[in-house]
CSV table of C-alpha atoms in Angstrom, one decimal:
chain,number,residue,atom,x,y,z
A,1,MET,CA,-14.2,-26.3,-5.8
A,2,THR,CA,-12.8,-22.9,-6.7
A,3,ASP,CA,-14.8,-21.3,-9.5
A,4,LEU,CA,-13.2,-19.7,-12.6
A,5,ARG,CA,-14.1,-16.2,-11.7
A,6,SER,CA,-12.3,-16.5,-8.3
A,7,LEU,CA,-9.2,-18.0,-10.1
A,8,ALA,CA,-9.3,-15.1,-12.5
A,9,GLY,CA,-9.3,-12.8,-9.5
A,10,LEU,CA,-6.3,-14.5,-8.0
A,11,ALA,CA,-4.4,-14.3,-11.4
A,12,ARG,CA,-5.3,-10.6,-11.6
A,13,SER,CA,-3.9,-10.0,-8.1
A,14,LEU,CA,-0.7,-12.0,-8.8
A,15,ALA,CA,-0.2,-9.9,-12.0
A,16,ILE,CA,-0.6,-6.6,-10.1
A,17,TYR,CA,1.6,-7.4,-7.1
A,18,TYR,CA,4.2,-9.8,-8.6
A,19,GLY,CA,4.2,-8.5,-12.2
A,20,ARG,CA,7.2,-6.3,-11.3
A,21,PRO,CA,9.2,-8.7,-9.1
A,22,TRP,CA,12.0,-6.2,-8.4
A,23,ARG,CA,9.6,-4.2,-6.3
A,24,ILE,CA,9.7,-6.7,-3.5
A,25,GLY,CA,13.4,-6.2,-3.1
A,26,ARG,CA,13.0,-2.4,-3.0
A,27,TRP,CA,10.2,-2.8,-0.4
A,28,SER,CA,12.6,-5.1,1.6
A,29,ARG,CA,15.2,-2.4,1.6
A,30,PHE,CA,12.6,0.1,2.7
A,31,TYR,CA,11.4,-2.0,5.5
A,32,SER,CA,14.9,-2.6,6.7
A,33,LEU,CA,14.9,1.0,7.8
A,34,LEU,CA,11.9,0.4,10.1
A,35,LEU,CA,12.9,-3.1,11.4
A,36,GLN,CA,15.9,-4.8,12.8
A,37,PRO,CA,16.5,-8.4,11.7
A,38,GLY,CA,14.5,-10.8,13.9
A,39,GLU,CA,11.9,-8.3,14.9
A,40,LEU,CA,8.2,-9.1,14.5
A,41,ALA,CA,5.8,-7.6,12.0
A,42,PHE,CA,2.1,-8.0,11.6
A,43,ASP,CA,0.7,-8.0,8.0
A,44,ILE,CA,-3.0,-7.4,8.5
A,45,GLY,CA,-4.7,-8.0,5.1
A,46,ALA,CA,-1.8,-9.9,3.4
A,47,HIS,CA,-3.7,-10.7,0.2
A,48,VAL,CA,-1.1,-12.4,-2.1
A,49,GLY,CA,1.7,-11.8,0.4
A,50,ASN,CA,3.9,-9.4,-1.5
A,51,ARG,CA,4.4,-7.2,1.6
A,52,SER,CA,4.8,-10.2,3.9
A,53,ARG,CA,7.5,-11.5,1.5
A,54,ALA,CA,9.2,-8.1,1.5
A,55,LEU,CA,9.1,-7.9,5.3
A,56,ALA,CA,10.7,-11.4,5.5
A,57,GLY,CA,13.3,-10.2,3.1
A,58,ALA,CA,14.2,-7.4,5.5
A,59,GLY,CA,14.8,-10.1,8.2
A,60,ALA,CA,11.5,-9.8,10.0
A,61,ARG,CA,9.4,-12.5,11.5
A,62,VAL,CA,6.0,-12.0,10.0
A,63,VAL,CA,2.4,-12.9,11.1
A,64,ALA,CA,0.2,-12.5,8.0
A,65,LEU,CA,-3.6,-12.5,8.3
A,66,GLU,CA,-5.7,-13.2,5.2
A,67,PRO,CA,-9.3,-14.3,5.6
A,68,GLN,CA,-10.1,-15.1,2.0
A,69,ALA,CA,-9.9,-18.9,1.7
A,70,LEU,CA,-8.3,-19.0,-1.8
A,71,PHE,CA,-5.6,-16.4,-0.8
A,72,TYR,CA,-4.9,-17.9,2.5
A,73,SER,CA,-4.3,-21.2,0.7
A,74,PHE,CA,-1.9,-19.5,-1.6
A,75,LEU,CA,0.0,-17.9,1.3
A,76,ARG,CA,0.3,-21.2,3.2
A,77,ARG,CA,1.8,-22.8,0.1
A,78,THR,CA,4.1,-20.1,-1.1
A,79,MET,CA,5.4,-17.9,1.8
A,80,PRO,CA,9.0,-18.2,2.9
A,81,SER,CA,10.1,-19.5,6.3
A,82,GLY,CA,9.6,-16.9,8.9
A,83,VAL,CA,6.1,-16.0,7.7
A,84,THR,CA,3.2,-17.5,9.7
A,85,ALA,CA,-0.1,-17.2,7.7
A,86,LEU,CA,-3.4,-17.2,9.5
A,87,PRO,CA,-6.9,-17.5,7.9
A,88,LEU,CA,-8.3,-14.6,10.0
A,89,ALA,CA,-9.5,-11.1,9.8
A,90,ALA,CA,-8.7,-8.5,12.5
A,91,GLY,CA,-11.1,-6.1,14.1
A,92,ALA,CA,-12.3,-4.5,17.4
A,93,ARG,CA,-13.2,-7.9,19.0
A,94,CYS,CA,-12.9,-11.6,18.4
A,95,GLY,CA,-15.7,-13.6,16.9
A,96,ALA,CA,-17.4,-14.6,13.7
A,97,THR,CA,-18.4,-12.1,11.0
A,98,SER,CA,-18.9,-12.1,7.2
A,99,MET,CA,-16.8,-10.7,4.3
A,100,SER,CA,-18.1,-9.2,1.1
A,101,VAL,CA,-16.0,-10.8,-1.6
A,102,SER,CA,-15.3,-9.4,-5.1
A,103,ARG,CA,-14.2,-12.5,-6.9
A,104,LEU,CA,-12.8,-10.6,-9.9
A,105,HIS,CA,-11.3,-7.8,-7.9
A,106,PRO,CA,-10.4,-9.6,-4.6
A,107,THR,CA,-8.0,-7.0,-3.4
A,108,VAL,CA,-11.0,-4.9,-2.4
A,109,SER,CA,-12.9,-7.7,-0.6
A,110,THR,CA,-13.9,-6.3,2.8
A,111,VAL,CA,-15.5,-6.9,6.2
A,112,ALA,CA,-16.5,-3.2,6.4
A,113,GLU,CA,-20.3,-3.1,6.1
A,114,ASP,CA,-20.5,0.4,4.5
A,115,PHE,CA,-17.4,0.1,2.3
A,116,ALA,CA,-19.2,-0.3,-1.1
A,117,ARG,CA,-21.4,2.7,-0.4
A,118,CYS,CA,-18.5,4.9,0.7
A,119,VAL,CA,-16.5,4.2,-2.5
A,120,ALA,CA,-19.4,4.1,-4.9
A,121,ALA,CA,-18.5,7.6,-6.4
A,122,SER,CA,-14.8,6.8,-6.8
A,123,ARG,CA,-13.7,6.1,-10.4
A,124,SER,CA,-11.3,3.5,-9.0
A,125,PHE,CA,-14.2,1.3,-8.0
A,126,ALA,CA,-16.4,1.9,-11.0
A,127,THR,CA,-16.1,-1.7,-12.3
A,128,VAL,CA,-16.1,-3.5,-9.0
A,129,THR,CA,-18.9,-5.7,-7.8
A,130,TRP,CA,-19.0,-7.6,-4.5
A,131,ASP,CA,-20.7,-10.9,-5.6
A,132,ARG,CA,-20.1,-13.3,-2.8
A,133,SER,CA,-20.3,-13.5,1.0
A,134,GLN,CA,-17.8,-15.5,3.0
A,135,PRO,CA,-17.9,-16.3,6.8
A,136,VAL,CA,-14.7,-15.3,8.5
A,137,GLU,CA,-13.2,-15.5,12.0
A,138,MET,CA,-12.1,-12.3,13.6
A,139,THR,CA,-9.2,-11.7,16.0
A,140,THR,CA,-7.7,-8.6,17.5
A,141,LEU,CA,-4.2,-7.0,17.5
A,142,ASP,CA,-4.2,-7.5,21.3
A,143,ALA,CA,-4.9,-11.2,20.9
A,144,LEU,CA,-2.1,-11.5,18.3
A,145,ILE,CA,0.3,-9.8,20.6
A,146,ALA,CA,-0.7,-12.1,23.5
A,147,GLN,CA,0.1,-15.1,21.3
A,148,TYR,CA,3.1,-13.9,19.2
A,149,GLY,CA,4.6,-11.0,21.0
A,150,GLU,CA,4.8,-7.2,20.5
A,151,PRO,CA,5.4,-6.2,16.8
A,152,ALA,CA,7.9,-3.5,15.8
A,153,LEU,CA,5.6,-2.8,12.8
A,154,VAL,CA,1.9,-3.3,12.1
A,155,LYS,CA,0.8,-2.9,8.5
A,156,ILE,CA,-3.0,-2.7,7.9
A,157,ASP,CA,-4.7,-2.9,4.5
A,158,VAL,CA,-8.3,-4.0,5.0
A,159,GLU,CA,-10.5,-1.9,2.8
A,160,GLY,CA,-12.2,0.5,5.1
A,161,LEU,CA,-11.9,-1.5,8.4
A,162,GLU,CA,-8.6,0.0,9.5
A,163,ALA,CA,-10.1,2.0,12.4
A,164,GLU,CA,-11.8,-1.2,13.7
A,165,VAL,CA,-8.5,-3.0,13.5
A,166,LEU,CA,-6.9,-0.3,15.6
A,167,ALA,CA,-9.8,-0.4,18.1
A,168,GLY,CA,-8.5,-3.9,18.9
A,169,LEU,CA,-5.1,-2.5,20.0
A,170,THR,CA,-4.8,-1.1,23.5
A,171,ARG,CA,-1.0,-0.4,23.7
A,172,PRO,CA,1.3,1.6,21.6
A,173,VAL,CA,3.5,-0.2,19.1
A,174,ARG,CA,6.6,1.4,17.4
A,175,THR,CA,5.3,1.8,13.9
A,176,ILE,CA,1.8,1.5,12.3
A,177,ALA,CA,1.2,1.8,8.6
A,178,PHE,CA,-2.5,1.9,7.4
A,179,GLU,CA,-4.1,2.3,4.1
A,180,PHE,CA,-5.9,5.6,3.4
A,181,LEU,CA,-8.6,5.9,0.7
A,182,PRO,CA,-9.3,9.5,-0.4
A,183,ALA,CA,-13.0,8.4,-0.9
A,184,MET,CA,-13.2,7.6,2.9
A,185,PRO,CA,-11.5,10.6,4.7
A,186,ASP,CA,-13.5,10.0,7.9
A,187,ALA,CA,-12.0,6.5,8.2
A,188,SER,CA,-8.5,7.9,8.0
A,189,ARG,CA,-9.2,10.5,10.6
A,190,ALA,CA,-10.7,7.9,12.9
A,191,CYS,CA,-7.5,5.9,12.5
A,192,ILE,CA,-5.3,8.9,13.5
A,193,ALA,CA,-7.6,9.7,16.4
A,194,ARG,CA,-7.2,6.1,17.7
A,195,ILE,CA,-3.5,6.1,17.3
A,196,GLU,CA,-3.2,9.3,19.2
A,197,GLN,CA,-5.1,7.6,22.1
A,198,LEU,CA,-2.3,5.0,22.2
A,199,GLY,CA,0.6,7.5,22.4
A,200,ARG,CA,2.3,10.5,20.7
A,201,TYR,CA,3.2,9.7,17.1
A,202,ARG,CA,4.6,11.5,14.1
A,203,TYR,CA,3.2,10.9,10.6
A,204,ASN,CA,4.0,10.8,6.9
A,205,LEU,CA,2.4,9.3,3.9
A,206,ILE,CA,3.2,7.4,0.7
A,207,ARG,CA,1.0,7.3,-2.4
A,208,GLY,CA,0.4,4.0,-4.2
A,209,GLU,CA,3.4,1.7,-4.5
A,210,ARG,CA,5.9,4.6,-4.4
A,211,LEU,CA,8.8,4.3,-1.9
A,212,ASP,CA,9.2,8.0,-1.0
A,213,PHE,CA,7.4,9.9,1.6
A,214,GLU,CA,5.3,12.8,0.4
A,215,LEU,CA,6.0,15.2,3.2
A,216,PRO,CA,9.6,16.6,3.7
A,217,GLU,CA,9.2,16.3,7.5
A,218,TRP,CA,7.3,14.0,9.8
A,219,VAL,CA,4.4,15.8,11.3
A,220,ALA,CA,2.0,15.7,14.3
A,221,ALA,CA,-1.5,14.4,14.0
A,222,SER,CA,-2.9,17.8,13.1
A,223,GLY,CA,-0.4,18.1,10.2
A,224,ILE,CA,-1.4,14.8,8.6
A,225,VAL,CA,-5.1,15.5,9.0
A,226,GLU,CA,-4.6,18.9,7.3
A,227,ARG,CA,-2.7,17.2,4.5
A,228,LEU,CA,-5.5,14.6,4.0
A,229,SER,CA,-8.1,17.4,3.8
A,230,ARG,CA,-6.4,18.6,0.6
A,231,ILE,CA,-6.6,15.2,-1.2
A,232,ARG,CA,-9.5,14.9,-3.6
A,233,PRO,CA,-11.7,11.8,-3.5
A,234,ASN,CA,-10.6,10.5,-6.8
A,235,GLU,CA,-6.8,10.9,-6.1
A,236,ARG,CA,-4.6,7.9,-5.6
A,237,SER,CA,-4.8,6.0,-2.3
A,238,GLY,CA,-1.7,5.2,-0.2
A,239,ASP,CA,-0.4,4.4,3.2
A,240,ILE,CA,0.0,6.6,6.3
A,241,TYR,CA,2.9,5.8,8.5
A,242,ALA,CA,2.8,6.6,12.2
A,243,CYS,CA,5.9,6.2,14.2
A,244,ILE,CA,6.4,6.8,18.0
A,245,ASP,CA,7.6,10.3,18.7
A,246,THR,CA,10.8,10.4,20.7
A,247,GLY,CA,10.2,14.0,21.7
A,248,ALA,CA,12.9,15.3,19.5
A,249,GLY,CA,10.8,15.4,16.3
A,250,ASN,CA,12.3,12.3,14.9
A,251,ILE,CA,10.7,8.9,14.3
A,252,ARG,CA,11.4,6.0,16.5
A,253,PRO,CA,13.2,3.3,14.5
A,254,PRO,CA,16.9,3.4,15.5
A,255,ARG,CA,18.3,3.4,12.0
A,256,CYS,CA,16.0,6.3,10.9
A,257,VAL,CA,16.7,8.7,13.7
A,258,GLY,CA,18.7,11.8,12.6
A,259,SER,CA,18.2,15.1,10.9
A,260,GLU,CA,15.5,15.4,8.3
A,261,ARG,CA,18.1,15.8,5.6
A,262,THR,CA,19.8,12.6,6.7
A,263,LEU,CA,16.5,10.9,7.0
A,264,ARG,CA,15.5,11.7,3.4
A,265,ARG,CA,18.9,10.6,2.1
A,266,ARG,CA,18.6,7.3,3.9
A,267,TRP,CA,15.2,6.6,2.4
A,268,SER,CA,16.5,7.5,-1.1
A,269,GLU,CA,19.5,5.2,-0.7
A,270,ALA,CA,17.4,2.4,0.6
A,271,VAL,CA,15.0,2.4,-2.4
A,272,GLY,CA,17.7,2.9,-5.0
A,273,GLU,CA,16.6,6.4,-6.1
């Protein structure tokens, strides 16, 4: 039986991610620039499914991974058609592992062993405690591709385990978006290094739930590493986007290719700004 503290954590996450419901529509318009209708996306660390729902709203077929039992149950009951929810974590290899769960702040539950130590000095985690352990099954991106096909986009938000997730991928995919935490710069650099082993990519970043890219141009790996080096540990987290480089300095998705001025205009139009 689910305890009250866990239910309070679920309610808290629902308030955070669904409290402004119009955001999902804006995210759908954003994702429609990265995906064609019918293409496949992986949502690794789906939590309450707001990004899975937005991806489905953009016409994508979605495979959503969420290992926390309460949240997987929520996804299974509430996700729209076209979203396949799986009670799995992703990492470098398949097998059993354990997750450190924060019942009251479940969005930061993690499989990463050193996550709590790495973020201990960050103000954002000052009130967080990890007060339960849960066994979880681990898969890999390669295994998901073998079963479901190659995704056009992989979104990864797994609280410090992003590099391990990418270690389970051995082929380039068109677009990868992974969370970066200013308190864990080494983890972000490890993700970029791994992506560069897969192919040549261009990078940009988004802070928080904003829908505009911070850099005016997509940059090479060295450029995004340099930008990350200037972010202080207590600044806002966000997502780094890595898109296959066509060789012309533009990102891969067909409806995003064009001049930088055109690209910025299309993003602004898509998110209604």
